[in-house]
């Protein structure tokens, strides 16, 4: 197996390739470096088979979709990834076979709800779940410190002690660590109970990373910041969120809300389907279409729906900003709606 870290920076991108068969996978490409990756692939005469993002990144723009567009390579992410245009949605335990090696998907949420680790031969790519002598933050983008503790202690720490750990970030110049080393001496996790870990992570008192919304929102929506005016964090935080069950309960009432689905058309008719009667306006078109097409709903109840309940929060905040009075977002999106076995149309 050919193995390279491609950035030589704090933000890590990994290339794995089966030596004999010239097939390759790139993990966590960074948008600024896509041309460099193409150069490396060409130099080694590798055909890119798969691009994987370990999670929705908040600190830099993902290069996954640009690299995919230029090479025709599918993009894989966990099923809870909020963005459209993910070619392959991954689940815990799934095996990705790439030439003479395979990657096993380990669902390791906590840093984000869509965080995965990838286990290949003697090494594991831990995204921002487990870092070298640290852990990724769990205080933004849907993070949950308790889930992260479980992901680390119940999933990653059950791998053989000799397993090499390659995280998505390192700020101190480390290249890798091992599971055994982290189990024994990771200062955040070793010897700490779940409760103590949650307490520690919820009280780190770190400021939000600079430019977080400028990276996070385009990564979550696949819309460039130049193409849409994204809401501010406080506008996003003030969006009311209702569960699928609460929304289902309101559909039969006399005051039935307008259901507004903001996914792409192929998602609306795709695997997760849509709720009967939901009107489709993709998020990228919403700012220009809302006034003309939804004018009669300015003072009515609107429920915004998407895949994972992330794009719908953005859309709800945009509508509120345009003067729509009663807009809420469906929590967990069509993923939760389907998981609750509520009816869909395709
Ligand atoms: Fe991250």
GROMACS .gro file of C-alpha atoms and ligand atoms in nm:
model
  347
    1UNK     CA    1   0.000   0.000   0.000
    2UNK     CA    2   0.132   0.340  -0.100
    3UNK     CA    3   0.071   0.597   0.173
    4UNK     CA    4   0.132   0.974   0.180
    5UNK     CA    5   0.019   1.272   0.383
    6UNK     CA    6  -0.024   1.536   0.114
    7UNK     CA    7  -0.034   1.873   0.289
    8UNK     CA    8   0.260   1.884   0.531
    9UNK     CA    9   0.044   2.120   0.736
   10UNK     CA   10  -0.182   2.124   1.041
   11UNK     CA   11  -0.467   2.006   0.827
   12UNK     CA   12  -0.406   1.649   0.706
   13UNK     CA   13  -0.497   1.491   0.373
   14UNK     CA   14  -0.408   1.126   0.318
   15UNK     CA   15  -0.351   0.934  -0.001
   16UNK     CA   16  -0.369   0.556   0.001
   17UNK     CA   17  -0.310   0.349  -0.307
   18UNK     CA   18  -0.280  -0.016  -0.389
   19UNK     CA   19   0.068  -0.035  -0.533
   20UNK     CA   20   0.013  -0.298  -0.801
   21UNK     CA   21  -0.324  -0.187  -0.926
   22UNK     CA   22  -0.277   0.188  -0.947
   23UNK     CA   23  -0.601   0.260  -0.761
   24UNK     CA   24  -0.620   0.534  -0.500
   25UNK     CA   25  -0.833   0.698  -0.233
   26UNK     CA   26  -0.791   1.047  -0.092
   27UNK     CA   27  -0.913   1.122   0.260
   28UNK     CA   28  -1.008   1.479   0.360
   29UNK     CA   29  -0.887   1.683   0.062
   30UNK     CA   30  -0.851   2.058   0.118
   31UNK     CA   31  -0.991   2.294  -0.144
   32UNK     CA   32  -0.677   2.509  -0.180
   33UNK     CA   33  -0.465   2.206  -0.259
   34UNK     CA   34  -0.668   2.025  -0.523
   35UNK     CA   35  -0.420   2.102  -0.803
   36UNK     CA   36  -0.138   1.960  -0.598
   37UNK     CA   37  -0.335   1.637  -0.543
   38UNK     CA   38  -0.392   1.605  -0.919
   39UNK     CA   39  -0.017   1.644  -0.968
   40UNK     CA   40   0.062   1.372  -0.714
   41UNK     CA   41  -0.191   1.135  -0.872
   42UNK     CA   42  -0.047   1.199  -1.219
   43UNK     CA   43   0.311   1.156  -1.099
   44UNK     CA   44   0.233   0.814  -0.946
   45UNK     CA   45   0.000   0.726  -1.239
   46UNK     CA   46  -0.282   0.657  -1.000
   47UNK     CA   47  -0.648   0.650  -1.085
   48UNK     CA   48  -0.853   0.808  -0.808
   49UNK     CA   49  -1.127   0.562  -0.709
   50UNK     CA   50  -1.278   0.732  -0.409
   51UNK     CA   51  -1.275   1.056  -0.211
   52UNK     CA   52  -1.378   1.039   0.154
   53UNK     CA   53  -1.444   1.324   0.394
   54UNK     CA   54  -1.426   1.198   0.753
   55UNK     CA   55  -1.679   1.466   0.852
   56UNK     CA   56  -1.817   1.810   0.761
   57UNK     CA   57  -1.520   2.033   0.829
   58UNK     CA   58  -1.563   2.364   1.006
   59UNK     CA   59  -1.213   2.508   0.981
   60UNK     CA   60  -1.137   2.480   0.609
   61UNK     CA   61  -1.317   2.430   0.281
   62UNK     CA   62  -1.333   2.069   0.174
   63UNK     CA   63  -1.183   1.995  -0.166
   64UNK     CA   64  -1.396   1.682  -0.210
   65UNK     CA   65  -1.647   1.819  -0.457
   66UNK     CA   66  -1.396   2.012  -0.665
   67UNK     CA   67  -1.170   1.708  -0.688
   68UNK     CA   68  -1.473   1.494  -0.772
   69UNK     CA   69  -1.581   1.736  -1.044
   70UNK     CA   70  -1.236   1.735  -1.203
   71UNK     CA   71  -1.179   1.359  -1.189
   72UNK     CA   72  -1.529   1.209  -1.195
   73UNK     CA   73  -1.455   1.030  -0.868
   74UNK     CA   74  -1.735   0.952  -0.621
   75UNK     CA   75  -1.744   1.128  -0.283
   76UNK     CA   76  -1.825   0.920   0.024
   77UNK     CA   77  -1.936   1.050   0.364
   78UNK     CA   78  -2.140   0.920   0.654
   79UNK     CA   79  -2.517   0.915   0.600
   80UNK     CA   80  -2.555   1.204   0.846
   81UNK     CA   81  -2.346   1.434   0.625
   82UNK     CA   82  -2.579   1.728   0.566
   83UNK     CA   83  -2.461   1.842   0.221
   84UNK     CA   84  -2.610   1.744  -0.115
   85UNK     CA   85  -2.408   1.572  -0.389
   86UNK     CA   86  -2.251   1.306  -0.168
   87UNK     CA   87  -2.230   1.009  -0.406
   88UNK     CA   88  -2.206   0.737  -0.145
   89UNK     CA   89  -2.349   0.748   0.208
   90UNK     CA   90  -2.159   0.529   0.452
   91UNK     CA   91  -2.272   0.335   0.756
   92UNK     CA   92  -2.088   0.187   1.053
   93UNK     CA   93  -1.914  -0.138   0.968
   94UNK     CA   94  -1.923  -0.089   0.592
   95UNK     CA   95  -1.615  -0.209   0.402
   96UNK     CA   96  -1.479  -0.017   0.105
   97UNK     CA   97  -1.266  -0.239  -0.115
   98UNK     CA   98  -1.001  -0.052  -0.315
   99UNK     CA   99  -0.776  -0.277  -0.516
  100UNK     CA  100  -0.570  -0.485  -0.274
  101UNK     CA  101  -0.674  -0.313   0.047
  102UNK     CA  102  -0.993  -0.223   0.224
  103UNK     CA  103  -1.115   0.056   0.446
  104UNK     CA  104  -1.354  -0.031   0.725
  105UNK     CA  105  -1.593   0.247   0.823
  106UNK     CA  106  -1.624   0.309   1.197
  107UNK     CA  107  -1.900   0.551   1.292
  108UNK     CA  108  -1.737   0.776   1.552
  109UNK     CA  109  -1.972   1.072   1.616
  110UNK     CA  110  -1.915   1.341   1.877
  111UNK     CA  111  -1.698   1.601   1.706
  112UNK     CA  112  -1.983   1.621   1.454
  113UNK     CA  113  -2.286   1.394   1.400
  114UNK     CA  114  -2.134   1.272   1.070
  115UNK     CA  115  -1.784   1.182   1.193
  116UNK     CA  116  -1.633   0.854   1.078
  117UNK     CA  117  -1.297   0.687   1.124
  118UNK     CA  118  -1.147   0.464   0.857
  119UNK     CA  119  -0.956   0.152   0.954
  120UNK     CA  120  -0.711   0.011   0.700
  121UNK     CA  121  -0.463  -0.269   0.772
  122UNK     CA  122  -0.233  -0.137   1.049
  123UNK     CA  123  -0.372   0.216   1.075
  124UNK     CA  124  -0.683   0.416   1.151
  125UNK     CA  125  -0.778   0.759   1.017
  126UNK     CA  126  -0.961   0.919   1.306
  127UNK     CA  127  -1.078   1.248   1.154
  128UNK     CA  128  -1.121   1.499   1.437
  129UNK     CA  129  -1.260   1.245   1.682
  130UNK     CA  130  -0.930   1.128   1.834
  131UNK     CA  131  -0.627   1.353   1.781
  132UNK     CA  132  -0.267   1.285   1.883
  133UNK     CA  133  -0.261   1.351   2.259
  134UNK     CA  134  -0.591   1.534   2.223
  135UNK     CA  135  -0.947   1.516   2.091
  136UNK     CA  136  -1.143   1.730   1.846
  137UNK     CA  137  -1.377   1.992   1.984
  138UNK     CA  138  -1.733   1.890   2.053
  139UNK     CA  139  -1.883   2.234   2.108
  140UNK     CA  140  -1.999   2.333   1.760
  141UNK     CA  141  -2.156   2.191   1.442
  142UNK     CA  142  -2.378   1.946   1.631
  143UNK     CA  143  -2.099   1.812   1.851
  144UNK     CA  144  -2.164   1.596   2.156
  145UNK     CA  145  -1.886   1.526   2.406
  146UNK     CA  146  -2.053   1.217   2.554
  147UNK     CA  147  -2.091   1.056   2.212
  148UNK     CA  148  -1.730   1.142   2.138
  149UNK     CA  149  -1.613   0.972   2.458
  150UNK     CA  150  -1.807   0.659   2.359
  151UNK     CA  151  -1.666   0.668   2.005
  152UNK     CA  152  -1.312   0.688   2.140
  153UNK     CA  153  -1.334   0.444   2.428
  154UNK     CA  154  -1.576   0.187   2.286
  155UNK     CA  155  -1.476   0.191   1.919
  156UNK     CA  156  -1.127   0.328   1.859
  157UNK     CA  157  -0.976   0.191   2.181
  158UNK     CA  158  -1.093  -0.160   2.093
  159UNK     CA  159  -0.856  -0.167   1.793
  160UNK     CA  160  -0.518  -0.340   1.850
  161UNK     CA  161  -0.279  -0.128   2.059
  162UNK     CA  162  -0.026  -0.122   1.777
  163UNK     CA  163  -0.271   0.043   1.535
  164UNK     CA  164  -0.126   0.368   1.399
  165UNK     CA  165  -0.343   0.676   1.454
  166UNK     CA  166  -0.361   0.935   1.178
  167UNK     CA  167  -0.592   1.226   1.267
  168UNK     CA  168  -0.731   1.497   1.036
  169UNK     CA  169  -0.545   1.767   1.228
  170UNK     CA  170  -0.231   1.809   1.430
  171UNK     CA  171  -0.115   2.142   1.564
  172UNK     CA  172   0.212   2.030   1.724
  173UNK     CA  173   0.404   1.864   1.442
  174UNK     CA  174   0.321   1.502   1.524
  175UNK     CA  175   0.288   1.260   1.232
  176UNK     CA  176   0.109   0.972   1.400
  177UNK     CA  177   0.053   0.799   1.731
  178UNK     CA  178  -0.082   0.455   1.826
  179UNK     CA  179  -0.402   0.338   1.989
  180UNK     CA  180  -0.196   0.199   2.281
  181UNK     CA  181  -0.023   0.530   2.337
  182UNK     CA  182  -0.350   0.725   2.332
  183UNK     CA  183  -0.523   0.474   2.559
  184UNK     CA  184  -0.242   0.507   2.811
  185UNK     CA  185  -0.166   0.875   2.799
  186UNK     CA  186  -0.414   1.085   2.602
  187UNK     CA  187  -0.447   1.376   2.848
  188UNK     CA  188  -0.817   1.428   2.777
  189UNK     CA  189  -0.934   1.068   2.785
  190UNK     CA  190  -0.691   0.843   2.976
  191UNK     CA  191  -0.817   0.770   3.325
  192UNK     CA  192  -1.117   0.998   3.284
  193UNK     CA  193  -1.480   0.889   3.324
  194UNK     CA  194  -1.742   0.977   3.064
  195UNK     CA  195  -1.892   1.231   3.300
  196UNK     CA  196  -1.556   1.394   3.371
  197UNK     CA  197  -1.479   1.405   2.998
  198UNK     CA  198  -1.811   1.575   2.918
  199UNK     CA  199  -1.748   1.825   3.193
  200UNK     CA  200  -1.397   1.896   3.065
  201UNK     CA  201  -1.506   1.937   2.702
  202UNK     CA  202  -1.802   2.159   2.788
  203UNK     CA  203  -1.579   2.393   2.983
  204UNK     CA  204  -1.280   2.438   2.755
  205UNK     CA  205  -1.380   2.801   2.703
  206UNK     CA  206  -1.223   2.815   2.356
  207UNK     CA  207  -1.333   3.089   2.115
  208UNK     CA  208  -1.499   2.976   1.793
  209UNK     CA  209  -1.236   2.920   1.521
  210UNK     CA  210  -1.184   3.222   1.301
  211UNK     CA  211  -1.390   3.211   0.982
  212UNK     CA  212  -1.585   2.907   1.101
  213UNK     CA  213  -1.910   3.009   0.931
  214UNK     CA  214  -1.726   3.092   0.607
  215UNK     CA  215  -1.598   2.733   0.589
  216UNK     CA  216  -1.878   2.548   0.761
  217UNK     CA  217  -2.178   2.686   0.573
  218UNK     CA  218  -2.041   2.622   0.221
  219UNK     CA  219  -1.926   2.274   0.333
  220UNK     CA  220  -2.271   2.198   0.475
  221UNK     CA  221  -2.463   2.325   0.174
  222UNK     CA  222  -2.225   2.296  -0.126
  223UNK     CA  223  -2.311   2.658  -0.203
  224UNK     CA  224  -2.030   2.911  -0.242
  225UNK     CA  225  -2.043   3.208  -0.006
  226UNK     CA  226  -2.043   3.441  -0.310
  227UNK     CA  227  -2.366   3.284  -0.439
  228UNK     CA  228  -2.581   3.331  -0.132
  229UNK     CA  229  -2.597   3.558   0.171
  230UNK     CA  230  -2.554   3.313   0.459
  231UNK     CA  231  -2.724   3.394   0.790
  232UNK     CA  232  -2.514   3.482   1.094
  233UNK     CA  233  -2.459   3.236   1.377
  234UNK     CA  234  -2.707   3.415   1.602
  235UNK     CA  235  -2.972   3.407   1.326
  236UNK     CA  236  -2.910   3.032   1.288
  237UNK     CA  237  -2.924   2.976   1.663
  238UNK     CA  238  -3.262   3.145   1.692
  239UNK     CA  239  -3.436   2.912   1.445
  240UNK     CA  240  -3.711   2.706   1.610
  241UNK     CA  241  -3.666   2.332   1.554
  242UNK     CA  242  -3.945   2.074   1.571
  243UNK     CA  243  -3.913   1.696   1.561
  244UNK     CA  244  -4.064   1.488   1.278
  245UNK     CA  245  -4.326   1.353   1.524
  246UNK     CA  246  -4.434   1.705   1.622
  247UNK     CA  247  -4.459   1.804   1.257
  248UNK     CA  248  -4.646   1.487   1.158
  249UNK     CA  249  -4.898   1.570   1.431
  250UNK     CA  250  -4.968   1.908   1.274
  251UNK     CA  251  -5.027   1.781   0.921
  252UNK     CA  252  -5.384   1.668   0.986
  253UNK     CA  253  -5.485   1.984   1.170
  254UNK     CA  254  -5.688   2.260   1.010
  255UNK     CA  255  -5.387   2.491   1.028
  256UNK     CA  256  -5.164   2.265   0.823
  257UNK     CA  257  -4.825   2.435   0.774
  258UNK     CA  258  -4.658   2.478   0.438
  259UNK     CA  259  -4.391   2.211   0.403
  260UNK     CA  260  -4.094   2.353   0.218
  261UNK     CA  261  -3.825   2.107   0.109
  262UNK     CA  262  -3.494   2.281   0.029
  263UNK     CA  263  -3.292   1.984  -0.098
  264UNK     CA  264  -3.189   1.929  -0.457
  265UNK     CA  265  -3.443   1.769  -0.693
  266UNK     CA  266  -3.254   1.438  -0.709
  267UNK     CA  267  -3.271   1.412  -0.331
  268UNK     CA  268  -3.642   1.497  -0.326
  269UNK     CA  269  -3.717   1.198  -0.547
  270UNK     CA  270  -3.427   0.989  -0.414
  271UNK     CA  271  -3.372   0.728  -0.149
  272UNK     CA  272  -3.520   0.925   0.143
  273UNK     CA  273  -3.819   1.049  -0.056
  274UNK     CA  274  -4.021   1.350   0.054
  275UNK     CA  275  -4.329   1.425   0.262
  276UNK     CA  276  -4.652   1.426   0.061
  277UNK     CA  277  -4.736   1.777  -0.053
  278UNK     CA  278  -4.395   1.925   0.031
  279UNK     CA  279  -4.303   2.208  -0.201
  280UNK     CA  280  -3.952   2.194  -0.346
  281UNK     CA  281  -3.730   2.502  -0.365
  282UNK     CA  282  -3.358   2.409  -0.345
  283UNK     CA  283  -3.169   2.619  -0.091
  284UNK     CA  284  -2.946   2.777  -0.355
  285UNK     CA  285  -3.256   2.917  -0.533
  286UNK     CA  286  -3.451   3.015  -0.222
  287UNK     CA  287  -3.337   3.379  -0.177
  288UNK     CA  288  -3.447   3.475  -0.529
  289UNK     CA  289  -3.764   3.261  -0.546
  290UNK     CA  290  -3.907   3.311  -0.196
  291UNK     CA  291  -4.063   3.656  -0.246
  292UNK     CA  292  -4.240   3.564  -0.570
  293UNK     CA  293  -4.346   3.209  -0.491
  294UNK     CA  294  -4.413   3.219  -0.117
  295UNK     CA  295  -4.557   3.570  -0.080
  296UNK     CA  296  -4.894   3.436   0.039
  297UNK     CA  297  -4.724   3.248   0.326
  298UNK     CA  298  -4.560   3.548   0.494
  299UNK     CA  299  -4.773   3.518   0.804
  300UNK     CA  300  -4.849   3.144   0.780
  301UNK     CA  301  -4.661   2.854   0.939
  302UNK     CA  302  -4.377   2.720   0.729
  303UNK     CA  303  -4.180   2.406   0.810
  304UNK     CA  304  -3.848   2.381   0.627
  305UNK     CA  305  -3.713   2.034   0.551
  306UNK     CA  306  -3.383   1.898   0.420
  307UNK     CA  307  -3.170   1.586   0.454
  308UNK     CA  308  -3.022   1.617   0.803
  309UNK     CA  309  -3.179   1.933   0.944
  310UNK     CA  310  -2.880   2.156   0.872
  311UNK     CA  311  -2.961   2.318   0.536
  312UNK     CA  312  -3.318   2.367   0.663
  313UNK     CA  313  -3.192   2.580   0.953
  314UNK     CA  314  -3.003   2.799   0.704
  315UNK     CA  315  -3.316   2.825   0.487
  316UNK     CA  316  -3.540   2.904   0.785
  317UNK     CA  317  -3.304   3.183   0.895
  318UNK     CA  318  -3.300   3.323   0.540
  319UNK     CA  319  -3.682   3.324   0.525
  320UNK     CA  320  -3.708   3.487   0.868
  321UNK     CA  321  -3.468   3.754   0.742
  322UNK     CA  322  -3.696   3.810   0.441
  323UNK     CA  323  -3.990   3.884   0.670
  324UNK     CA  324  -4.158   3.545   0.697
  325UNK     CA  325  -4.300   3.538   1.049
  326UNK     CA  326  -4.350   3.175   1.149
  327UNK     CA  327  -4.077   2.958   1.008
  328UNK     CA  328  -3.934   2.650   1.177
  329UNK     CA  329  -3.696   2.373   1.076
  330UNK     CA  330  -3.759   1.999   1.095
  331UNK     CA  331  -3.499   1.858   1.332
  332UNK     CA  332  -3.296   1.571   1.187
  333UNK     CA  333  -3.450   1.622   0.842
  334UNK     CA  334  -3.570   1.338   0.619
  335UNK     CA  335  -3.315   1.108   0.785
  336UNK     CA  336  -3.502   1.129   1.117
  337UNK     CA  337  -3.840   1.132   0.941
  338UNK     CA  338  -3.750   0.803   0.769
  339UNK     CA  339  -3.597   0.658   1.086
  340UNK     CA  340  -3.928   0.735   1.262
  341UNK     CA  341  -4.098   0.531   0.983
  342UNK     CA  342  -4.326   0.818   0.889
  343UNK     CA  343  -4.473   0.800   0.536
  344UNK     CA  344  -4.283   0.927   0.233
  345UNK     CA  345  -4.344   0.970  -0.138
  346UNK     CA  346  -4.078   0.937  -0.404
  347LIG    FE1  347  -1.325   1.899   1.211
   0.00000   0.00000   0.00000
